[in-house]
mmCIF file of C-alpha atoms in Angstrom:
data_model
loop_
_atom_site.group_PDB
_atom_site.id
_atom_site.type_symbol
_atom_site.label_atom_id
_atom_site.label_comp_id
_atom_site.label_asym_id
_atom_site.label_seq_id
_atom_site.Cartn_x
_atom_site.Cartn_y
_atom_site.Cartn_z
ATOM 1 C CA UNK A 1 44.895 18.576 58.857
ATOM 2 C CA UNK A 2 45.788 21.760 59.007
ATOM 3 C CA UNK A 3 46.351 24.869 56.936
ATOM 4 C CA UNK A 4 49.824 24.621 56.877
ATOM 5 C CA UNK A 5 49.825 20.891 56.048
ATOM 6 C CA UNK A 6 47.317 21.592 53.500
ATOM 7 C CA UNK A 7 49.853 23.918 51.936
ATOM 8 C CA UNK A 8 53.073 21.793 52.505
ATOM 9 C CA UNK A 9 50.932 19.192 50.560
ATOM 10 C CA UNK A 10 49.425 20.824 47.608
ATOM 11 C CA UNK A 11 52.462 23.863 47.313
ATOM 12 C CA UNK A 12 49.283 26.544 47.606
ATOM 13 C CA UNK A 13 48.851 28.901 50.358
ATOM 14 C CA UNK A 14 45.188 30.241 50.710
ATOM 15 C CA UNK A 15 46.954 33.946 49.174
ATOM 16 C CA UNK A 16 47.142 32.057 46.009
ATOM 17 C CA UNK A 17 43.818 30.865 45.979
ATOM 18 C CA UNK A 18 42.136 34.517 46.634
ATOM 19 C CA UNK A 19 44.633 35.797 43.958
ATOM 20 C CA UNK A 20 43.132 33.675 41.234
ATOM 21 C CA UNK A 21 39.581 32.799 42.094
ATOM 22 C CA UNK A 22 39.894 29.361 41.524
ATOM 23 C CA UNK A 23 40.088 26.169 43.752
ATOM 24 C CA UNK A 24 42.676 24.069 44.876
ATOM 25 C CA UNK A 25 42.046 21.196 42.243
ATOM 26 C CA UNK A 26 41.421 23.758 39.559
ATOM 27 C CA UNK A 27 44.799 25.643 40.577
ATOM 28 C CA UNK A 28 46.372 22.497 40.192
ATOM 29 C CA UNK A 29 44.175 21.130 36.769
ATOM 30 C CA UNK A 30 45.285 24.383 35.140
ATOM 31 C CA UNK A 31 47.328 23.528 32.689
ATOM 32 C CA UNK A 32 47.625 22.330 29.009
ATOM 33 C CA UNK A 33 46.141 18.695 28.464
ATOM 34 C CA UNK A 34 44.678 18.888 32.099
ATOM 35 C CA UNK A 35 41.651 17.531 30.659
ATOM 36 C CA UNK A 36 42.711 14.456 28.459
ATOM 37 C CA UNK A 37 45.177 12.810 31.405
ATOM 38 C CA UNK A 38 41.971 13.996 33.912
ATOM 39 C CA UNK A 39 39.935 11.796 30.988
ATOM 40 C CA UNK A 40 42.519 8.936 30.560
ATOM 41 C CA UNK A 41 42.290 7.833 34.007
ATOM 42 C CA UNK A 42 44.653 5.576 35.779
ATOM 43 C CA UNK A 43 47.838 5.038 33.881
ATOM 44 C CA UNK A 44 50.068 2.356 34.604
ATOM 45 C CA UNK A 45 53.542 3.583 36.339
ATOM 46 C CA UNK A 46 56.305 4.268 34.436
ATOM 47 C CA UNK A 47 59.789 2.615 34.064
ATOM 48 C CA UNK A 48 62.632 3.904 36.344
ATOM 49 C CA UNK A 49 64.080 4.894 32.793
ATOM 50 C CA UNK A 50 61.451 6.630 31.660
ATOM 51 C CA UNK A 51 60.845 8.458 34.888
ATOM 52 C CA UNK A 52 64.233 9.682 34.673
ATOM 53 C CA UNK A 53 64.289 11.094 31.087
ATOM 54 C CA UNK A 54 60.778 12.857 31.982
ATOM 55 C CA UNK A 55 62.398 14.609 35.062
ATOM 56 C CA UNK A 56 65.612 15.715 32.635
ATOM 57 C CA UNK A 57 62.759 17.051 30.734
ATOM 58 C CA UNK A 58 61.496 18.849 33.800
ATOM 59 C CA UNK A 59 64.947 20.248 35.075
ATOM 60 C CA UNK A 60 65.762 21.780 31.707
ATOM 61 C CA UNK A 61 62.331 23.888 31.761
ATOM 62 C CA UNK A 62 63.059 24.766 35.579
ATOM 63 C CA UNK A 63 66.162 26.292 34.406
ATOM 64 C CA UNK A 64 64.325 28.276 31.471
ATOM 65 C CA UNK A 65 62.518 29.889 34.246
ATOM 66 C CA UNK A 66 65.169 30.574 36.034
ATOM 67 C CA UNK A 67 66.748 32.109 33.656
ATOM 68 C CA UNK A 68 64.536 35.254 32.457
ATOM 69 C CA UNK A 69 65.002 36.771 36.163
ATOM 70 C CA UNK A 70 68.244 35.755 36.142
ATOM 71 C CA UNK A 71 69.290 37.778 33.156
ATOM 72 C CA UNK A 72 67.009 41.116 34.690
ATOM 73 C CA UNK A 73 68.858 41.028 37.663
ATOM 74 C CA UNK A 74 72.207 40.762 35.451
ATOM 75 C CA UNK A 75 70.681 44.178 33.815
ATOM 76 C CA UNK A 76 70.248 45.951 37.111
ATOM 77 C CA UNK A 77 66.575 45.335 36.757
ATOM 78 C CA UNK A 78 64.254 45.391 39.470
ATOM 79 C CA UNK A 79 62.544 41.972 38.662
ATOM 80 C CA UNK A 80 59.369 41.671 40.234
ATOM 81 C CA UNK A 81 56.534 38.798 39.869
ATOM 82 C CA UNK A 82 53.281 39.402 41.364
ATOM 83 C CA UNK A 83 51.785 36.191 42.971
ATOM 84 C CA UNK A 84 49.531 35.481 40.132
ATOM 85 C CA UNK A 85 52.389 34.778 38.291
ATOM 86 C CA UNK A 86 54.071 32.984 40.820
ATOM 87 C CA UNK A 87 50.910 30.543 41.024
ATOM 88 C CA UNK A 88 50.795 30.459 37.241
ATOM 89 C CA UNK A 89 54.477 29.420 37.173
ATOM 90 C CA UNK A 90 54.257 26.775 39.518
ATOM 91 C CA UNK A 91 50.872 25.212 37.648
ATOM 92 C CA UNK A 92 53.087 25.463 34.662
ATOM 93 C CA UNK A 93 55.816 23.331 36.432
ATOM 94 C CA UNK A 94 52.882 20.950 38.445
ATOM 95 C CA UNK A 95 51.404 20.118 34.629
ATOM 96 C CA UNK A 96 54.899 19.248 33.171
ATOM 97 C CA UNK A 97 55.833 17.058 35.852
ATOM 98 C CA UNK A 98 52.435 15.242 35.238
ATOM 99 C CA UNK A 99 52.114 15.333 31.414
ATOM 100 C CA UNK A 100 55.547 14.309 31.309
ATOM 101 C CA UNK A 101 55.394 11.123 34.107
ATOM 102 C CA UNK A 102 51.850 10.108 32.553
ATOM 103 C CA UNK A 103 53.452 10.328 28.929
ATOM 104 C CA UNK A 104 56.439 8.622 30.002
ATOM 105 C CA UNK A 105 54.232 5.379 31.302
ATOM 106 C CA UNK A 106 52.142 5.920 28.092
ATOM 107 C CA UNK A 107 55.150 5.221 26.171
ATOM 108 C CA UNK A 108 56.499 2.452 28.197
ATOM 109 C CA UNK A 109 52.977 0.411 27.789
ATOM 110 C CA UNK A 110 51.484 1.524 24.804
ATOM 111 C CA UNK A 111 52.284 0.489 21.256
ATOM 112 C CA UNK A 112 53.921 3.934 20.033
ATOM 113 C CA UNK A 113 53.649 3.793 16.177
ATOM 114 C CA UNK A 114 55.763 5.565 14.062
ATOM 115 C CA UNK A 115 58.752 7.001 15.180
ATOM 116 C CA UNK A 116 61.656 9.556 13.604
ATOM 117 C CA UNK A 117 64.376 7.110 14.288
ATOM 118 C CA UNK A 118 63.102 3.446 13.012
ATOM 119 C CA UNK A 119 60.099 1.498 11.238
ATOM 120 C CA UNK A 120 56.621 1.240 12.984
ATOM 121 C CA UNK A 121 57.814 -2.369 14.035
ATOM 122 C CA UNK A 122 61.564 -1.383 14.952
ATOM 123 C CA UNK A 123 59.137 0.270 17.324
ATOM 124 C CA UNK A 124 56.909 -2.176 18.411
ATOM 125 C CA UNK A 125 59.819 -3.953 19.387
ATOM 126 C CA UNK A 126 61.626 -1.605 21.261
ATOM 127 C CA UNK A 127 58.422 -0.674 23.075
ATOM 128 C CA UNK A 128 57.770 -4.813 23.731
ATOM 129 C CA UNK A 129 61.675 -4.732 25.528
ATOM 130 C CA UNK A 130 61.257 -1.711 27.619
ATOM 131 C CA UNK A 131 57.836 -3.194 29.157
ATOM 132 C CA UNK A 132 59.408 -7.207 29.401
ATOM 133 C CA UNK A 133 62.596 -5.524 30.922
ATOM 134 C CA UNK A 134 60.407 -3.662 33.623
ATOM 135 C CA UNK A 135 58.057 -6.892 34.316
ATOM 136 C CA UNK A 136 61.238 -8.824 35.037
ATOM 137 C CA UNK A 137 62.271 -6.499 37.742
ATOM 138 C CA UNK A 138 58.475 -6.805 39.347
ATOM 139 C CA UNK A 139 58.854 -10.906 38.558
ATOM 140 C CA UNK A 140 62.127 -11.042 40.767
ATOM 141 C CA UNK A 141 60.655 -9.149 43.572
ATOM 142 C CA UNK A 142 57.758 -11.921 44.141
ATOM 143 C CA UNK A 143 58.035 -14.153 47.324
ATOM 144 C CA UNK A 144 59.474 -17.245 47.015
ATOM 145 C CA UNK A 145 57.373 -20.292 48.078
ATOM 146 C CA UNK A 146 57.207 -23.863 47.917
ATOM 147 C CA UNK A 147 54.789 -27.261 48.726
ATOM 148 C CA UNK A 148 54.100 -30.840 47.275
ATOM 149 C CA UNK A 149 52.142 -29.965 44.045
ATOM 150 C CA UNK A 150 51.571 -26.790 41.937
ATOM 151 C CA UNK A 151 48.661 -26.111 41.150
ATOM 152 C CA UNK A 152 46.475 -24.548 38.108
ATOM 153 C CA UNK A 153 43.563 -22.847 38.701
ATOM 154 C CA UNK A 154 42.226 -22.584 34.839
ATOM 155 C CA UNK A 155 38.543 -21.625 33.626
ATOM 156 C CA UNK A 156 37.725 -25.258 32.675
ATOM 157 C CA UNK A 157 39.170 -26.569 35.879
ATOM 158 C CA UNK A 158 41.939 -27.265 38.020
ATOM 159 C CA UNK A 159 45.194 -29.016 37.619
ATOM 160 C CA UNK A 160 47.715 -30.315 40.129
ATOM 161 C CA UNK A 161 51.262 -31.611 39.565
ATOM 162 C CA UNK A 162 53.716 -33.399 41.661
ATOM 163 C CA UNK A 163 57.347 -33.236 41.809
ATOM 164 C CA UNK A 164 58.048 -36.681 40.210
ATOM 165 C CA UNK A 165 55.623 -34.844 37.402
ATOM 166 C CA UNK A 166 52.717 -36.967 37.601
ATOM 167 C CA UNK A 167 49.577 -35.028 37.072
ATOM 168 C CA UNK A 168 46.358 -34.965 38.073
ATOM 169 C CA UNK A 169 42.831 -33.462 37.494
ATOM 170 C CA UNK A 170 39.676 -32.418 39.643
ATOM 171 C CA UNK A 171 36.298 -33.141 38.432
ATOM 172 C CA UNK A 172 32.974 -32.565 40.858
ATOM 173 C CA UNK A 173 35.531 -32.866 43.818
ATOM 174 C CA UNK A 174 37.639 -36.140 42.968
ATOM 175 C CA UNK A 175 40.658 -36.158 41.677
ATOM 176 C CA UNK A 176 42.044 -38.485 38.839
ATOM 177 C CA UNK A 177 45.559 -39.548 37.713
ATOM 178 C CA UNK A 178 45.942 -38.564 33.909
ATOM 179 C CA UNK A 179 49.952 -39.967 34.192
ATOM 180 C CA UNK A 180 53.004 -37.953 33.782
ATOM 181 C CA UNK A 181 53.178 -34.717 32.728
ATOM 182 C CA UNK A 182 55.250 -34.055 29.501
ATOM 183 C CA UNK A 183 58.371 -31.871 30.285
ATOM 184 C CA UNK A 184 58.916 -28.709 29.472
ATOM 185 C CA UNK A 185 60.654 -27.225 26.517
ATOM 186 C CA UNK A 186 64.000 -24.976 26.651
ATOM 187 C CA UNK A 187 65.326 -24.664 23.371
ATOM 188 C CA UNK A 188 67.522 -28.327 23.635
ATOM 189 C CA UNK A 189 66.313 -29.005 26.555
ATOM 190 C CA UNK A 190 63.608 -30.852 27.922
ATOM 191 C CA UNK A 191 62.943 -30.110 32.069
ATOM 192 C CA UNK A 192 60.849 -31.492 34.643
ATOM 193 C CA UNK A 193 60.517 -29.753 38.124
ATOM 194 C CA UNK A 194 64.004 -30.894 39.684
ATOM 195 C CA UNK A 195 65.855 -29.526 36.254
ATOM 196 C CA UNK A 196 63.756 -26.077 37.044
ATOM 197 C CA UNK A 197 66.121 -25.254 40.232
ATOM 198 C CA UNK A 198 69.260 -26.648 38.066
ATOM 199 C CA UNK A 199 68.498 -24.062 35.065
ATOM 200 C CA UNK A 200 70.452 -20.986 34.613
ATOM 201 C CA UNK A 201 68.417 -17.512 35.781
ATOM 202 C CA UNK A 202 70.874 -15.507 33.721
ATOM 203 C CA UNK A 203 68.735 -13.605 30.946
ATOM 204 C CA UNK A 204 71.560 -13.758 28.076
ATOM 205 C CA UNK A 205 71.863 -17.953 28.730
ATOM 206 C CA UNK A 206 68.557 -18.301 28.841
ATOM 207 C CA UNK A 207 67.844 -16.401 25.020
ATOM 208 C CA UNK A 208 70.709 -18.155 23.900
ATOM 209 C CA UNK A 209 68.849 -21.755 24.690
ATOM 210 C CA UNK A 210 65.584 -19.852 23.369
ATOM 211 C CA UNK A 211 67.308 -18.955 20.213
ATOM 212 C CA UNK A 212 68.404 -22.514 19.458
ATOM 213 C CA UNK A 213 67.522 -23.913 16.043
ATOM 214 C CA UNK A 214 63.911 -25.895 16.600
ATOM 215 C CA UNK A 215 64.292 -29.301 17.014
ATOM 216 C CA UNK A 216 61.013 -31.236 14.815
ATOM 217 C CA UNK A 217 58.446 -30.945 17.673
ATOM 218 C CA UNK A 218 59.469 -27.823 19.207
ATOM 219 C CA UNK A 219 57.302 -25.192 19.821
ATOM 220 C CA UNK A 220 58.061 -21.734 19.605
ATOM 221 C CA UNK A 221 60.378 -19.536 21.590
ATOM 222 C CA UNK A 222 57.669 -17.316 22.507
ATOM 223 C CA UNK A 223 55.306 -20.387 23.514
ATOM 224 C CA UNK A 224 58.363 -21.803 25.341
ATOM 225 C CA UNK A 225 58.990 -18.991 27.688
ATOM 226 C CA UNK A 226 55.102 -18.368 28.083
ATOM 227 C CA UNK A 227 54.709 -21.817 29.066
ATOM 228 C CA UNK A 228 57.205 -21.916 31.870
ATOM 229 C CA UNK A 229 56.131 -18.696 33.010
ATOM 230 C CA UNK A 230 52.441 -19.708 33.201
ATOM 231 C CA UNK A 231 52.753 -23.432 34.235
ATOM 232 C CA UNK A 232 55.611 -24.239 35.990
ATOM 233 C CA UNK A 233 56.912 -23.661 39.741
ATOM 234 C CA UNK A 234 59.530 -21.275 38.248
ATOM 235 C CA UNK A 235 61.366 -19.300 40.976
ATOM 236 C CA UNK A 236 61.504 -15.640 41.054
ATOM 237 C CA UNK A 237 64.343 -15.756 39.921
ATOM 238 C CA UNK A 238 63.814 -17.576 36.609
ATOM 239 C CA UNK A 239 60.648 -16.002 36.027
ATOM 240 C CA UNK A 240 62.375 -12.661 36.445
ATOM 241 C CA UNK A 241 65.211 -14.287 33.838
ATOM 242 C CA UNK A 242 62.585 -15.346 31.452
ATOM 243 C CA UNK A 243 61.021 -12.130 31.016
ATOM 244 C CA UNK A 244 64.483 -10.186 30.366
ATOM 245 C CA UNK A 245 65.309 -13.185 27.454
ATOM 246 C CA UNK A 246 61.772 -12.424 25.599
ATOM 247 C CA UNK A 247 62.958 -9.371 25.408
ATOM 248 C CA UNK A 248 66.020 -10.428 23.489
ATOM 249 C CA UNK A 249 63.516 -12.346 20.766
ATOM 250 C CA UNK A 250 62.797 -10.996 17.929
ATOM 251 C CA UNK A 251 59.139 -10.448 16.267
ATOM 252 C CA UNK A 252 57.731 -9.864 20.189
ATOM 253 C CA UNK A 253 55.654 -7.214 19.895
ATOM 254 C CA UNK A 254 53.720 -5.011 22.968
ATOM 255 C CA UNK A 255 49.900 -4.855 21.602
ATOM 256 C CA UNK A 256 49.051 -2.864 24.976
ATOM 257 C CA UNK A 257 46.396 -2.522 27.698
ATOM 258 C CA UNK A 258 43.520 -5.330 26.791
ATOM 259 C CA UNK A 259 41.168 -7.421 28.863
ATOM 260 C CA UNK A 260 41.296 -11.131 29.315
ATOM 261 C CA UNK A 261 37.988 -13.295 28.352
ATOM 262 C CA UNK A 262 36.892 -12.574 31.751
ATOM 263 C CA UNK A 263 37.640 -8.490 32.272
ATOM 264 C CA UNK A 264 40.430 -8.525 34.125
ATOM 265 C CA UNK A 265 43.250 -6.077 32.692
ATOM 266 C CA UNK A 266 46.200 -6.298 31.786
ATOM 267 C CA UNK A 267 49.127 -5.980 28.912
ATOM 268 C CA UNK A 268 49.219 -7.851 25.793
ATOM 269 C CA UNK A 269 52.189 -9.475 24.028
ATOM 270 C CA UNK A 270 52.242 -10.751 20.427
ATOM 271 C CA UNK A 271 54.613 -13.223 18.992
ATOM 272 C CA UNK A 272 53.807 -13.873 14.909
ATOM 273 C CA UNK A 273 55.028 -17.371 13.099
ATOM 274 C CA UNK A 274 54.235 -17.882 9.530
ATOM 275 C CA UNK A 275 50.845 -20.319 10.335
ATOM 276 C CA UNK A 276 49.790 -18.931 13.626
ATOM 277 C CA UNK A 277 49.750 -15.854 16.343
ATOM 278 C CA UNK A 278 50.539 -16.479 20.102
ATOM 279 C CA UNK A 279 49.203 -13.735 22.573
ATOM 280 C CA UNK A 280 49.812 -13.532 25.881
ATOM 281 C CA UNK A 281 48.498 -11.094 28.854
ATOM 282 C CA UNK A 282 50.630 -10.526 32.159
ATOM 283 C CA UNK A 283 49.155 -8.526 34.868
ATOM 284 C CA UNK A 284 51.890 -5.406 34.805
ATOM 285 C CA UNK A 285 51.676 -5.619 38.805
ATOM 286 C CA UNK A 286 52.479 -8.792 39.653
ATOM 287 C CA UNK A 287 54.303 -10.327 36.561
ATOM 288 C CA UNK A 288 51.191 -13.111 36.681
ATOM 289 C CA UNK A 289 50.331 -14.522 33.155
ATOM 290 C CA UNK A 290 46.707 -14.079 32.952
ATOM 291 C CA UNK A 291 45.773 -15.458 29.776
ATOM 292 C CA UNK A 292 47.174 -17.297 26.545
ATOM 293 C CA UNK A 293 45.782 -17.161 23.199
ATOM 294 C CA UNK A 294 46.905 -19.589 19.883
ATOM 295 C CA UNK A 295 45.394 -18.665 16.960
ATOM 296 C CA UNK A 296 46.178 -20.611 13.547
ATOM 297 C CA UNK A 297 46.200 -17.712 10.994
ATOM 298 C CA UNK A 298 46.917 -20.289 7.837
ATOM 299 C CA UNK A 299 46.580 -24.061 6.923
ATOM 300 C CA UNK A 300 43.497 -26.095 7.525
ATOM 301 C CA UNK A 301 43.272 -24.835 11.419
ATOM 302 C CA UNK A 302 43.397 -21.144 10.164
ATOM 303 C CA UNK A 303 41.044 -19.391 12.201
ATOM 304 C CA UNK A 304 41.014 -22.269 15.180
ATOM 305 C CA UNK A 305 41.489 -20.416 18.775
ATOM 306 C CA UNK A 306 43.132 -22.108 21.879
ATOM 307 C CA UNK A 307 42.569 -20.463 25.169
ATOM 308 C CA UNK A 308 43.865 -21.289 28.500
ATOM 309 C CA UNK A 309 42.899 -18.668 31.179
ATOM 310 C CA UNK A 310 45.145 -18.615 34.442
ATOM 311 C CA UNK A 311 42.595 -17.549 37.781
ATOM 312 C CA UNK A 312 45.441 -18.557 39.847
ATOM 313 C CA UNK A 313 48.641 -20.681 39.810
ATOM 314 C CA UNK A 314 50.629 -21.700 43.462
ATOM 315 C CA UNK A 315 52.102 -24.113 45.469
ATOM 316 C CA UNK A 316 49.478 -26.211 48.198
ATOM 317 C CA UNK A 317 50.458 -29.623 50.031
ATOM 318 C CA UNK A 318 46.934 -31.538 49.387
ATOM 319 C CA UNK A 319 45.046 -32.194 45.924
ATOM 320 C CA UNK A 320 41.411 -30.906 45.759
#
């Protein structure tokens, strides 16, 4: 590549370089907080909406600049800026821009705390619907696929399910008929894989069926949506649907980046009932549901864990 490219790409000419004695990457590392984002690491990217309130950020401090020759030049003053300043303005501008995209994602993803305008878990909350929102937009952008049986590709094995719902098992490379699979639960209704295509995608119907009063053996909204998401041969679509209605529940809260029993990483989500504590992890770049955790918190289970962990869900035309 050459020189020119080199500057085109980094905004540096080899002047500004000599001027200050310093390297490229240190040119551009030389700003405040340089060293804790260089220390953080990979961030997750942030929200469209986030993005744009860092930039507004970024414009308003462009036009501070601005604005100090301006005013000389308004004077009759010969304004003058030798290149050392020019190179230490544009690091100034080169560190906003980052600081201010890397804090943005660290907001969208992270559990922020306390806050001037609301309690730490009017927070939470807010923070949980900004990151469900954003999944839902990476949900609806999947592929959309199809075959005989879906398939789950768990730790303790794998599972495969038909359209008619019956459901089967592998075990040392056989597979065995364990009956019909119970349908899934959607507030009122029960659904089986035809009544998946039937369902509505629309975010606000789809809360409103979440937010129905329980019937006796329901289980929770939270464990409702996190079920279809995980186990069923949702469309994009839905999936995409699902996510924006979670955000709509209350008492969802964002725990942040964790690991899943086996390393991988991804972003937690907390849902709290009076006995117990559901917790799920979706991979932020593919919507995926990586893990599910049920923990009974009271009653004569309190303490009792239930873990399914997903290695891979999909459609395939053959069992085993």
């Amino acid at each position: 590549m050459s020189t020119y490219d080199d500057e085109e790409r980094t905004g540096m000419s080899t002047q500004d370089v000599e001027e200050t004695g310093m390297t490229e990457r240190a040119v551009l590392l030389d700003f405040p907080g340089a060293g804790e984002l260089v220390a953080a690491g990979r961030v997750e990217p942030p929200s469209a909406q986030a993005l744009a309130r860092a930039l507004a950020g970024i414009e308003a401090a462009v036009a501070a600049q601005e604005a100090g020759p301006a005013a000389g030049r308004k004077q009759g003053a010969v304004v003058t800026a030798p290149l050392r300043l020019v190179s230490a303005r544009r690091r100034f501008l080169v560190g906003l821009f980052t600081a201010a995209a890397v804090a943005a994602g660290a907001v969208t993803y992270a559990n922020t705390g306390e806050t001037h305008t609301g309690t730490r878990s009017e927070a939470r909350a807010d923070t949980a619907s900004v990151f469900l929102d954003d999944i839902s937009t990476v949900a609806a952008t999947r592929s959309v696929s199809s075959g005989k049986y879906w398939k789950t590709h768990l730790t303790v094995g794998d599972s495969y399910l038909s359209q008619s719902m019956d459901f089967y098992v592998v075990n040392h490379g056989k597979a065995y008929t364990k009956g019909r699979r119970p349908d899934w639960q959607l507030g009122p209704k029960d659904l089986d894989w035809k009544s998946l295509d039937q369902l509505t995608t629309d975010p606000a119907q789809l809360l409103q069926l979440l937010r129905t009063p329980p019937r006796p053996d329901s289980i929770s909204p939270f464990d409702q949506a996190v079920t279809l998401l995980g186990e069923s041969p949702a469309s994009p679509k839905l999936r995409a649907g699902l996510f924006k209605a979670m955000a709509g529940l209350k008492g969802v809260k964002l725990v942040g980046a964790v690991k899943d029993s086996i390393g991988r990483g991804g972003t937690a989500l907390e849902f709290a009932e009076a006995r117990s504590v559901g917790r799920v992890i979706v991979d932020p770049r593919t919507s995926s549901i990586l893990e599910y955790t049920f923990t009974w918190t009271a009653g004569a289970s309190k303490g009792k864990v239930t873990r399914q962990t997903f290695l891979s869900v999909g459609f395939t035309d053959k069992i085993g």
